[in-house]
Coordinates of N, CA and C in Angstrom, one line a residue:
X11 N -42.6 -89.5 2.5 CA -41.4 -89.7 3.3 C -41.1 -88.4 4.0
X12 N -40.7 -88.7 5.5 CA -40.3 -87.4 6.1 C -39.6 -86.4 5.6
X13 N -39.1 -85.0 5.6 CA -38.1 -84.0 5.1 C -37.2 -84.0 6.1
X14 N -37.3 -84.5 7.3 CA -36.3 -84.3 8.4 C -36.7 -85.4 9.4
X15 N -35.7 -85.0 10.6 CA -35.7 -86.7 11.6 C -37.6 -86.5 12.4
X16 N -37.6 -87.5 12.8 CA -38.4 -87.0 14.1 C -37.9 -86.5 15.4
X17 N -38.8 -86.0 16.1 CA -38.2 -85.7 17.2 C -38.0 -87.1 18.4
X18 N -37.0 -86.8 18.8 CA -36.4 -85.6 19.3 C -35.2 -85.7 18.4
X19 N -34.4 -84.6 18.5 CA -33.4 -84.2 17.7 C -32.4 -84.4 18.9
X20 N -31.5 -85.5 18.4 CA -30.4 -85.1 19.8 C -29.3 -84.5 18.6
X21 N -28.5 -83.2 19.0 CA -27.7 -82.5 18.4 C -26.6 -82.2 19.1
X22 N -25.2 -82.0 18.3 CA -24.1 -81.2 19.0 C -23.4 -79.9 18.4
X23 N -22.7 -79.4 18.6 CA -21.9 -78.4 18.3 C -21.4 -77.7 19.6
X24 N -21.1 -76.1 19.2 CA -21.3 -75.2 19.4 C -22.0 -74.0 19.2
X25 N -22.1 -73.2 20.5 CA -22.7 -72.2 20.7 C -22.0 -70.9 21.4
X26 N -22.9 -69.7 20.3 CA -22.0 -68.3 21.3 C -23.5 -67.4 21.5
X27 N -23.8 -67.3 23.2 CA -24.8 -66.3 23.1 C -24.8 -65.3 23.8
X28 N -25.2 -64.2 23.3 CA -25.3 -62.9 23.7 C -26.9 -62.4 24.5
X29 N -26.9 -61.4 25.2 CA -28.2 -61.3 26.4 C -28.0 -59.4 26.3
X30 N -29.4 -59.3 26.0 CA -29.0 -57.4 25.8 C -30.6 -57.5 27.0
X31 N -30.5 -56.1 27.6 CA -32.1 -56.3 28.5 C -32.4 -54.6 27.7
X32 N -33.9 -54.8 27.1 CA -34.5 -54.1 26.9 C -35.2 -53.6 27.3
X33 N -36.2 -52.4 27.0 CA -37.0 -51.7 27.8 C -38.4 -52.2 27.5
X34 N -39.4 -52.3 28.0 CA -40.5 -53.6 27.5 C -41.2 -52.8 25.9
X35 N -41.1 -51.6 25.6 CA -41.6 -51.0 24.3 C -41.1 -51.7 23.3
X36 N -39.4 -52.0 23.4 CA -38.5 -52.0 22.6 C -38.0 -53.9 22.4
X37 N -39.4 -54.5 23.2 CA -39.1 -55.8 22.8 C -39.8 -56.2 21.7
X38 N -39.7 -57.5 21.0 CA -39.9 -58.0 20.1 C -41.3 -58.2 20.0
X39 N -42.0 -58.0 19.5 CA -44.1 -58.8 19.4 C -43.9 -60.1 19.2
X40 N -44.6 -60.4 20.3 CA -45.2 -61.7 19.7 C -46.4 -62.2 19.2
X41 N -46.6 -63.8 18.3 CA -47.6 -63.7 17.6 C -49.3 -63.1 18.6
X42 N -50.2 -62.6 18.4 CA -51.2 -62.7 19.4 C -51.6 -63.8 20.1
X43 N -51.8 -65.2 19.6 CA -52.6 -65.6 20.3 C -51.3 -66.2 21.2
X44 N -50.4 -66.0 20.7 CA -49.0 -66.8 21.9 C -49.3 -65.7 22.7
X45 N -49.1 -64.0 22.3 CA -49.1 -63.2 23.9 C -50.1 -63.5 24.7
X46 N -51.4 -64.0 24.4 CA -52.2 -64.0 25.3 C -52.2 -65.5 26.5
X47 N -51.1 -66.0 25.6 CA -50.7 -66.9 27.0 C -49.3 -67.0 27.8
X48 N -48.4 -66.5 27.3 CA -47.1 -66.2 27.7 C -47.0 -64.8 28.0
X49 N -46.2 -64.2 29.1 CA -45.7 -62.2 29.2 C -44.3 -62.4 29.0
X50 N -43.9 -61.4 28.6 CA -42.4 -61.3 29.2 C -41.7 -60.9 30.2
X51 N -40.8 -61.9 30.9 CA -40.1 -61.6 31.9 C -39.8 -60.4 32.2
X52 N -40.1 -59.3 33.1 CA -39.2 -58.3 33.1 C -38.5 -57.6 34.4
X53 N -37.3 -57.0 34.5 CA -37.0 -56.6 36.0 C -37.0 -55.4 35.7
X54 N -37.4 -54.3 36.7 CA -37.1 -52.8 36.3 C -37.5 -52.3 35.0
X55 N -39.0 -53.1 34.8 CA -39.4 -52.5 33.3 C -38.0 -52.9 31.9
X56 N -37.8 -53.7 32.3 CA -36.6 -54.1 31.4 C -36.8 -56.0 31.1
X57 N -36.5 -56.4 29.7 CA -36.5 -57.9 29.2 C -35.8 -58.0 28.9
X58 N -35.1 -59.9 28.9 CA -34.1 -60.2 28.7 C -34.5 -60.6 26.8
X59 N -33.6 -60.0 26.2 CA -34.0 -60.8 24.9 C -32.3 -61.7 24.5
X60 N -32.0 -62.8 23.6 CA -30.6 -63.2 24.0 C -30.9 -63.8 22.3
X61 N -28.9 -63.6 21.6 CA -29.3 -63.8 20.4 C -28.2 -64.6 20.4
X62 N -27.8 -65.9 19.4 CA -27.0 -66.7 19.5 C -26.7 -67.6 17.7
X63 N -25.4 -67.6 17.8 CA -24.9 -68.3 16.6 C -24.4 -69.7 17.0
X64 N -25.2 -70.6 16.2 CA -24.9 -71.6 16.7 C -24.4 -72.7 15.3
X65 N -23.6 -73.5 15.5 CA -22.8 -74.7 15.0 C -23.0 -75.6 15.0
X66 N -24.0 -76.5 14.3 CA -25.0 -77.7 14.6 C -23.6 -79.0 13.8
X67 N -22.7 -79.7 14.9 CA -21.7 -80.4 14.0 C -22.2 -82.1 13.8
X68 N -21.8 -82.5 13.1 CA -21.7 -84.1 12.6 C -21.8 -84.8 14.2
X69 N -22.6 -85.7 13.5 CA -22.6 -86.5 14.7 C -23.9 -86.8 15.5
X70 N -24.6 -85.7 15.2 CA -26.3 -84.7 15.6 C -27.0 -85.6 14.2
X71 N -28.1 -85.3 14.7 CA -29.1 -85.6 13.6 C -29.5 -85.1 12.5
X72 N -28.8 -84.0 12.9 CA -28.3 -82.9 11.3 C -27.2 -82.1 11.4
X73 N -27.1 -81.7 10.3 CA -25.8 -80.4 10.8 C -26.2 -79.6 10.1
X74 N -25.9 -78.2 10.1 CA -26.2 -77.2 9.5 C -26.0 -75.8 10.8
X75 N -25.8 -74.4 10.2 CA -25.6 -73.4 11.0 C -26.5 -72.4 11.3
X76 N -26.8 -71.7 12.2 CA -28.0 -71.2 12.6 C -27.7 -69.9 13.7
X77 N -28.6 -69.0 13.4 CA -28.4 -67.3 13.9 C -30.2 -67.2 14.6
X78 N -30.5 -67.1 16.0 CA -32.1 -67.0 16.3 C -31.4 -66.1 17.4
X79 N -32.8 -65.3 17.7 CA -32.8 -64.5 18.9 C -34.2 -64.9 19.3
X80 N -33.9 -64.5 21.0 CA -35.1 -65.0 22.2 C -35.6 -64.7 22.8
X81 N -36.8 -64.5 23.3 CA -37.2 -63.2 24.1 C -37.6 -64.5 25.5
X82 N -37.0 -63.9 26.9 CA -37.7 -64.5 27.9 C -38.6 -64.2 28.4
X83 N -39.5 -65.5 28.6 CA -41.2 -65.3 29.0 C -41.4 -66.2 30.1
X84 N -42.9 -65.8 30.5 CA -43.3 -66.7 31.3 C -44.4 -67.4 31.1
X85 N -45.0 -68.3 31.4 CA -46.4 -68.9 31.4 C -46.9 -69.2 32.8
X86 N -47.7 -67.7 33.2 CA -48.0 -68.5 35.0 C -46.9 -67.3 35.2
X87 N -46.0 -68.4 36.4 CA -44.8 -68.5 36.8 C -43.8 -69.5 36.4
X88 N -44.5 -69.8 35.2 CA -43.4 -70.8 34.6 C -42.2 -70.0 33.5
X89 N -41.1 -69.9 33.7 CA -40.1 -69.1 32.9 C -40.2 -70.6 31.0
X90 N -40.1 -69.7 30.6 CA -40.2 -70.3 28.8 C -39.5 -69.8 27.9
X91 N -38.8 -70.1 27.2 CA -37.7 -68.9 25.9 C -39.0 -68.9 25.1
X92 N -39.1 -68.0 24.0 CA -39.6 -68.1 23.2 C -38.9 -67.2 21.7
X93 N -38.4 -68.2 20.5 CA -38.1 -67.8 19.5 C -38.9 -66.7 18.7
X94 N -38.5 -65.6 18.5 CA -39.0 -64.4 17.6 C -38.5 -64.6 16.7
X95 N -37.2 -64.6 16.1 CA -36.2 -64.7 14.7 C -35.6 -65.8 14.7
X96 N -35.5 -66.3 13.6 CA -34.3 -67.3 13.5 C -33.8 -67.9 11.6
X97 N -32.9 -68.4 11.8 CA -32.0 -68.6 10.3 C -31.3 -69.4 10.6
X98 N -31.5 -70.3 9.3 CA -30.6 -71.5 9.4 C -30.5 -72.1 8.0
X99 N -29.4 -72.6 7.8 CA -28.7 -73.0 6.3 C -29.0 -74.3 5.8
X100 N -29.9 -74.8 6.2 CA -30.6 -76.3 5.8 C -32.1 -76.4 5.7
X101 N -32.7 -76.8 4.7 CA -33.7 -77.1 4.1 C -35.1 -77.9 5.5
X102 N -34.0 -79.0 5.4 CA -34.7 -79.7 6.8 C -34.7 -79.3 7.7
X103 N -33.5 -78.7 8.3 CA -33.4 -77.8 9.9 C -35.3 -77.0 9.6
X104 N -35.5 -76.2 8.7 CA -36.3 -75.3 8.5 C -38.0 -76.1 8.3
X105 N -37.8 -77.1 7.4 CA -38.9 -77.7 7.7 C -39.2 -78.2 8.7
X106 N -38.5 -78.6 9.7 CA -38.9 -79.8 11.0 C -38.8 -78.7 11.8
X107 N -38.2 -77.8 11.9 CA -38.6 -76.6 13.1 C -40.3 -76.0 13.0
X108 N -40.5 -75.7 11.9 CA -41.7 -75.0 11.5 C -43.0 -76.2 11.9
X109 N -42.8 -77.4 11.6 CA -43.9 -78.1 11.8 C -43.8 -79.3 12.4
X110 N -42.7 -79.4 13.3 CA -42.8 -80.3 14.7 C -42.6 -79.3 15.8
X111 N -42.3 -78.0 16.3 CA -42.4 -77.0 17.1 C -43.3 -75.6 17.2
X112 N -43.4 -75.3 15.7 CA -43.8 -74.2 15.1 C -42.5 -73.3 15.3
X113 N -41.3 -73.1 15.2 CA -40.4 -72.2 15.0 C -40.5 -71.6 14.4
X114 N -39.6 -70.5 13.8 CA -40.2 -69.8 12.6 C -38.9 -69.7 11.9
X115 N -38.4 -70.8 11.3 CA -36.9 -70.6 10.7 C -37.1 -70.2 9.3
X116 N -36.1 -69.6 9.2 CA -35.8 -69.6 7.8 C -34.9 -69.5 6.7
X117 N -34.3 -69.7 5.8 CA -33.2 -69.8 5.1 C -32.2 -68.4 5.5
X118 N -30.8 -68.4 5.2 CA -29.6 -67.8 5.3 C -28.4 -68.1 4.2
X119 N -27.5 -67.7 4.3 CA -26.2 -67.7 4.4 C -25.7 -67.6 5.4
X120 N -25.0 -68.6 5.9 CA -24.3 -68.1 7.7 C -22.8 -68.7 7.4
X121 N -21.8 -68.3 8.2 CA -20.6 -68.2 8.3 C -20.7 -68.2 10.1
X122 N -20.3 -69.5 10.3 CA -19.6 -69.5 11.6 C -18.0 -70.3 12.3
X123 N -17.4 -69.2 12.0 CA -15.9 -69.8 11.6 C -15.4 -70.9 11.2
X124 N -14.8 -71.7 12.1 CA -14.0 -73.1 11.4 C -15.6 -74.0 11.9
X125 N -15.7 -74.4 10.0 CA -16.8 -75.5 10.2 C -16.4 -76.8 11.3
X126 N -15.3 -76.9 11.2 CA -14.6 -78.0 11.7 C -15.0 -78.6 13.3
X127 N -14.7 -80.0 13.8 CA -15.5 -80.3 14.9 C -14.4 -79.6 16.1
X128 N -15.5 -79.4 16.9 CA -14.4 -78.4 18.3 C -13.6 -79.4 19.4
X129 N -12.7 -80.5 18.5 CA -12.1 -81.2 19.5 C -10.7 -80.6 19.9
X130 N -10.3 -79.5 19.3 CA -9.2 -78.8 19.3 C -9.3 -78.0 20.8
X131 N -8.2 -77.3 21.3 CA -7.8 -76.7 22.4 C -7.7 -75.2 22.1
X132 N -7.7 -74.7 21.2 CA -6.8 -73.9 20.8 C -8.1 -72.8 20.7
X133 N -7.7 -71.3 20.9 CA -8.7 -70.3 21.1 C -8.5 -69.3 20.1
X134 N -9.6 -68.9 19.5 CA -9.1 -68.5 18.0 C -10.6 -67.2 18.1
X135 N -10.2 -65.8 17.8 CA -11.2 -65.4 17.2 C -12.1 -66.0 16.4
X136 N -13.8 -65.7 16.4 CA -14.6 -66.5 15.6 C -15.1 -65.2 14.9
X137 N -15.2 -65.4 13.4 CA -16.0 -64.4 12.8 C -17.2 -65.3 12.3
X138 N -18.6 -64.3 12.4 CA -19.5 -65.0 11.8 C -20.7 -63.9 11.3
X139 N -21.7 -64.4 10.3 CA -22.4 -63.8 9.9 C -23.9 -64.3 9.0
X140 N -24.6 -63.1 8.6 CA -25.9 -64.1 8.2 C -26.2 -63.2 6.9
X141 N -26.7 -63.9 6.2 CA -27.2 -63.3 5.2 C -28.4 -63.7 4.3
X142 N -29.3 -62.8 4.1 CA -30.7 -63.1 3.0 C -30.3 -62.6 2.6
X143 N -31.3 -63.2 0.8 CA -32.0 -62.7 -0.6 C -31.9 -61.3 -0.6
X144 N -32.5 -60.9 1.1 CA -33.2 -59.1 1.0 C -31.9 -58.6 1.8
X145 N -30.5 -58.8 2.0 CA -29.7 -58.7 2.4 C -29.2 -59.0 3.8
X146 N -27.6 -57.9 4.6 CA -27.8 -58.7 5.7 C -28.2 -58.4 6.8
X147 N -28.1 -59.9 7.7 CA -28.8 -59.6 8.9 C -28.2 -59.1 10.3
X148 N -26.7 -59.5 9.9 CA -26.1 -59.7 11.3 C -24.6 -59.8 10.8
X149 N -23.6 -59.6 11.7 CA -22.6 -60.1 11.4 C -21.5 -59.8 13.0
X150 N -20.7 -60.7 13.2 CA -20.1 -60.6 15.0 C -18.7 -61.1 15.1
X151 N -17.8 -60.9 15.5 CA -16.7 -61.0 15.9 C -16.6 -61.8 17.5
X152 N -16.4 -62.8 17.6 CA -16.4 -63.5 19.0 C -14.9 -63.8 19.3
X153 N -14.6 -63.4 20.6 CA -13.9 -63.7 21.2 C -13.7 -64.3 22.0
X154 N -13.7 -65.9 22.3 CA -13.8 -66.5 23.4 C -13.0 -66.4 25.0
X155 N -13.6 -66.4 25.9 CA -12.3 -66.2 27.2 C -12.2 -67.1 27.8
X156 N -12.2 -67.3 29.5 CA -12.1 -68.3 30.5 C -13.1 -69.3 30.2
X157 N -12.8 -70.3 30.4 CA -13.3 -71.5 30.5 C -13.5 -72.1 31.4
X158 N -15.2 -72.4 32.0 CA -15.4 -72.6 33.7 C -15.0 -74.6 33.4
X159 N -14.5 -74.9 34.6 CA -14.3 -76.3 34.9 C -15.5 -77.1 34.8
X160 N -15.3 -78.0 33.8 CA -16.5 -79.6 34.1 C -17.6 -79.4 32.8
X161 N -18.5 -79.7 33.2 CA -19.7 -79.9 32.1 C -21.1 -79.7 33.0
X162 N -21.9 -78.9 32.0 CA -23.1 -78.0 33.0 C -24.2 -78.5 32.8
X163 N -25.0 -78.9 33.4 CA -26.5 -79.2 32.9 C -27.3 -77.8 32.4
X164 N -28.5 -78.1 31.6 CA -28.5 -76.7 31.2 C -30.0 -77.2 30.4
X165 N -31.1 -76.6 31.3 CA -32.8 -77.3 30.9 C -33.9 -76.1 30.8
X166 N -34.2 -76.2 29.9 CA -35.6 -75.0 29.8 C -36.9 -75.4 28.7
X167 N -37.8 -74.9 28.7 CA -39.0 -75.1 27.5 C -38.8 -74.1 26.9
X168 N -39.5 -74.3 25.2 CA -39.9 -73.6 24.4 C -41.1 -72.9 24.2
X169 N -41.5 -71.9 23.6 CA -43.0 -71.9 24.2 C -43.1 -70.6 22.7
X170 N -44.1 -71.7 21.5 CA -44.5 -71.4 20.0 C -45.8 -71.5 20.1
X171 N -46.0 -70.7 18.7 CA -47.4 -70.9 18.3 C -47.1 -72.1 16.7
X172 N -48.1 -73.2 17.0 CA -48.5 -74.0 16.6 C -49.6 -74.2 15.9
X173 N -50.0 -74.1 14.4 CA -51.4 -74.1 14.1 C -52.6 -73.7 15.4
X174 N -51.8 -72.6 15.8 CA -53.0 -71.4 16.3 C -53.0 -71.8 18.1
X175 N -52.1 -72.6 18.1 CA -52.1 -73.4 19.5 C -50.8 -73.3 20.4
X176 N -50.8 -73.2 21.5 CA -49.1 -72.9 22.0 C -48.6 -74.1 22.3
X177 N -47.4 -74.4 21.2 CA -47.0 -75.9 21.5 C -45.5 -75.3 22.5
X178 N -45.2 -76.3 23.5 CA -44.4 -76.3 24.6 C -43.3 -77.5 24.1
X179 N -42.1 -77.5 24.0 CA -41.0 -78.2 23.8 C -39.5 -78.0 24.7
X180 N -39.5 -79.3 25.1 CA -38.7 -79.2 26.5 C -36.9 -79.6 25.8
X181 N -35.9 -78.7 25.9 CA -34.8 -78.7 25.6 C -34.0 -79.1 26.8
X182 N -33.2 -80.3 26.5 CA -32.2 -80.5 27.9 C -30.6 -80.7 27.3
X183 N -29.4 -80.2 27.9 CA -28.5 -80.0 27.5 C -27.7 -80.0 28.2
X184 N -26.3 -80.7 27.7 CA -24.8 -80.8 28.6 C -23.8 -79.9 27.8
X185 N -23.1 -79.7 29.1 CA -21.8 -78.6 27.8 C -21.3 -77.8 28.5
X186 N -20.0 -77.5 28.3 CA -18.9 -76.9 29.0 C -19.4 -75.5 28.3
X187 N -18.3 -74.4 29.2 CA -19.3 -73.1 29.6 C -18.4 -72.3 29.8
X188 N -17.8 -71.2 28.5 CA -16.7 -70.5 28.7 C -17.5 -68.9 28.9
X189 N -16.3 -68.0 29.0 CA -17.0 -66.1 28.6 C -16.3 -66.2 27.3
X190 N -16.9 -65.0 26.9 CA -16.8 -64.1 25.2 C -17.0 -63.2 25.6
X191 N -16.5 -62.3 24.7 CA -16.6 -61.0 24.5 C -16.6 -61.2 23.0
X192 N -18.1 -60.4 22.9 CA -18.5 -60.2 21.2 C -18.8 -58.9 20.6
X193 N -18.6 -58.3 20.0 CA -18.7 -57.5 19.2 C -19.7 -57.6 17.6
X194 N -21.1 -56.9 18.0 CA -22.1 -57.2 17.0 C -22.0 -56.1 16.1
X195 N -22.7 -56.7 15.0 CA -22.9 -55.3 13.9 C -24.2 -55.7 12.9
X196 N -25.2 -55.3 13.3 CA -26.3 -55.5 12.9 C -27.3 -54.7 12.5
X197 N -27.7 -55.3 11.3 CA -28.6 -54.1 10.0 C -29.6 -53.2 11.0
X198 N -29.3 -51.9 11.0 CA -30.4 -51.2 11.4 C -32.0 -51.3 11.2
X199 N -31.7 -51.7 9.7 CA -32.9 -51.6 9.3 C -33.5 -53.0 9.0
X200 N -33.1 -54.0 9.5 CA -33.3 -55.8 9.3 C -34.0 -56.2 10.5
X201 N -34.4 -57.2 10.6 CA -35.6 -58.1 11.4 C -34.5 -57.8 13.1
X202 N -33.6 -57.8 13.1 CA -33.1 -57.7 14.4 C -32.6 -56.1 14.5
X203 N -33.4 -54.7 13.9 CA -33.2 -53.6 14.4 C -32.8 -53.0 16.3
X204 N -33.8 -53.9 16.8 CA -34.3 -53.7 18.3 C -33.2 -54.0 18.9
X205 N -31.9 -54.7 18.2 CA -30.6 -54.7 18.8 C -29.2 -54.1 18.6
X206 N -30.0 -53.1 17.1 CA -28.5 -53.1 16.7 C -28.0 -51.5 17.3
X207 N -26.7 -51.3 17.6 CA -25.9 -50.9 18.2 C -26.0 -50.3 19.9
X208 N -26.2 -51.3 20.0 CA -26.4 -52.3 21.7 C -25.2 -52.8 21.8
X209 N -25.2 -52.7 23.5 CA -23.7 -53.7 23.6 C -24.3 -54.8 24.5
X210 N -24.9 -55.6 24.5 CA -24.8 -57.0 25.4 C -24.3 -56.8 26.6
X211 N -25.0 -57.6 27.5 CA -25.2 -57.4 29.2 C -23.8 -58.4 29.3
X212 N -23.9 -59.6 28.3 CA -22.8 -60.4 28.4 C -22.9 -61.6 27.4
X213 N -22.0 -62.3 26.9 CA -22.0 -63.4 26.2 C -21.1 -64.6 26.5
X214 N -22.1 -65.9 26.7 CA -21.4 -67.4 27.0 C -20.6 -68.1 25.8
X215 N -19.7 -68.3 26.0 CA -19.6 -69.6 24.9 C -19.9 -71.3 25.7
X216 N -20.2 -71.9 24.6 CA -20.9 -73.2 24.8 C -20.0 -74.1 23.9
X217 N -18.7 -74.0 23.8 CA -17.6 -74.5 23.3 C -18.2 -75.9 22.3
X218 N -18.6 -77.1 23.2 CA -19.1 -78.7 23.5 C -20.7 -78.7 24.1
X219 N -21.4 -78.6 23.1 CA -22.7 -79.3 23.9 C -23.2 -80.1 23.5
X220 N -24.0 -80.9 23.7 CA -25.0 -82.1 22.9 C -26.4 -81.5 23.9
X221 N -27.0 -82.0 22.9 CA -28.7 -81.7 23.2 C -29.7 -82.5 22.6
X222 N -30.7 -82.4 23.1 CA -32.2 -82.9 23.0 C -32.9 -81.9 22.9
X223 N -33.6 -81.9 21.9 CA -34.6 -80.9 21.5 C -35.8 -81.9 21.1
X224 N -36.8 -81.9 22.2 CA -38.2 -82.5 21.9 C -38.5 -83.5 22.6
X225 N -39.5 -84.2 22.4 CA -39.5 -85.1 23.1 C -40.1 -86.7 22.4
X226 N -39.4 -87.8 23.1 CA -39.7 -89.0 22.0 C -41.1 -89.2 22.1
X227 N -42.1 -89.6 20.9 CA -43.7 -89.9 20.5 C -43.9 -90.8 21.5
X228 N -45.1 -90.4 22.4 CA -45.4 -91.5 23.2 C -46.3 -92.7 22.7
X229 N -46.1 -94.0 23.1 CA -46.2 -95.4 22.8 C -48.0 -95.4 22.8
X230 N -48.1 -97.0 22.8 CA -49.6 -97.1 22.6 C -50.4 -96.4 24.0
X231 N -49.7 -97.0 24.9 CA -50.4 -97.0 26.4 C -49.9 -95.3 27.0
X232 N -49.7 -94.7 26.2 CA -49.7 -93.5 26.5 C -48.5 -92.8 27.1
X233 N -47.3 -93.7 27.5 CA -46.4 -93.2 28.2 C -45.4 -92.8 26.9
X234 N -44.1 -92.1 27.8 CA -43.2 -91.9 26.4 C -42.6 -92.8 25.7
X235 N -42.2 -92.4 24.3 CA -41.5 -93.7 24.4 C -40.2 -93.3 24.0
X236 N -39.1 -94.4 23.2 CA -37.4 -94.1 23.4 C -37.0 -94.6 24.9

């Protein structure tokens, strides 16, 4: 029996993410045989890497909370996020990432404010944080601000190493689209060093989103199906 859904995973919550641009020494490695098919984006000898707490709520195909950071790439000229870190507080989130994507999740403690679902109006400091076995990883004070009008489309690929192979996964997403101002505080000496005491180019909040992560198994005759 499966450990988690199939794909695709349609999901909602919230999301808060942050975008720091680094110098290309000072970016993240990727696995080898992934660099040899993706680069990283860069302008002015500088990459975007972008780290995000996110609030997976009821209603999604799972729930559970999660802390990843991203390095932007390309394939070609095709732009790709590609996951370096990530943590998340559910068993299945971590097995169905790992071996329907190849992600590289892995267990936490996370704290992202009111578990509660975001049908509320009301703007509230968010404290949040992460933690392993080998201690912690992260921890952020968010402050949400203006909130732009309507609901945003919002589409990109993934782009992992898969039993030795680069598996591509297409994310599409609706969701209203505020600013933050966040304030990080992150272990010098922990998997996300390359960011800590950085200040972010800037940070979104993603209040309301729903999403699709993957894509439905295609049928006999080869087309998709769902």
């Amino acid at each position: 029996m499966m450990r988690y859904p199939p794909e695709p995973w349609r999901l909602r919550g919230r999301m808060y993410v942050s975008v720091w641009a680094l110098r290309r020494a000072e970016l993240p490695r990727l696995p080898a045989e992934l660099a040899r098919a993706v680069r990283p984006v860069t302008i002015a000898g500088r990459g975007l890497v972008g780290a995000a707490w996110v609030g997976y709520e009821p209603g999604g195909v799972l729930h559970y909370r999660e802390l990843l950071s991203a390095l932007l790439v390309r394939a070609g000229l095709r732009p790709r996020v590609s996951i370096t870190h990530i943590w998340v507080d559910s068993v299945a989130s971590r097995d169905g990432g790992r071996e329907l994507w190849g992600i590289p999740k892995e267990l936490a403690e996370l704290e992202i404010g009111d578990d509660g679902p975001t049908t509320g109006t009301a703007v509230e400091d968010i404290t949040t944080s992460a933690r392993t076995p080998r201690g912690p990883v992260a921890r952020a004070l968010v402050r949400p601000g203006r909130r732009l009008p309507g609901r945003w489309p919002v589409g990109f690929r993934v782009a992992q190493l898969l039993g030795g192979r680069v598996r591509t996964t297409r994310v599409g997403c609706r969701t209203t689209v505020g600013t933050a101002v966040t304030t990080w505080e992150i272990d010098p000496a922990g998997p996300l060093a390359h960011l800590s005491g950085r200040r972010p180019l800037l940070t979104l909040a993603l209040p309301h989103f729903r999403m699709v992560f993957g894509s439905a198994a295609p049928t006999s005759d080869g087309s998709p199906g769902g």
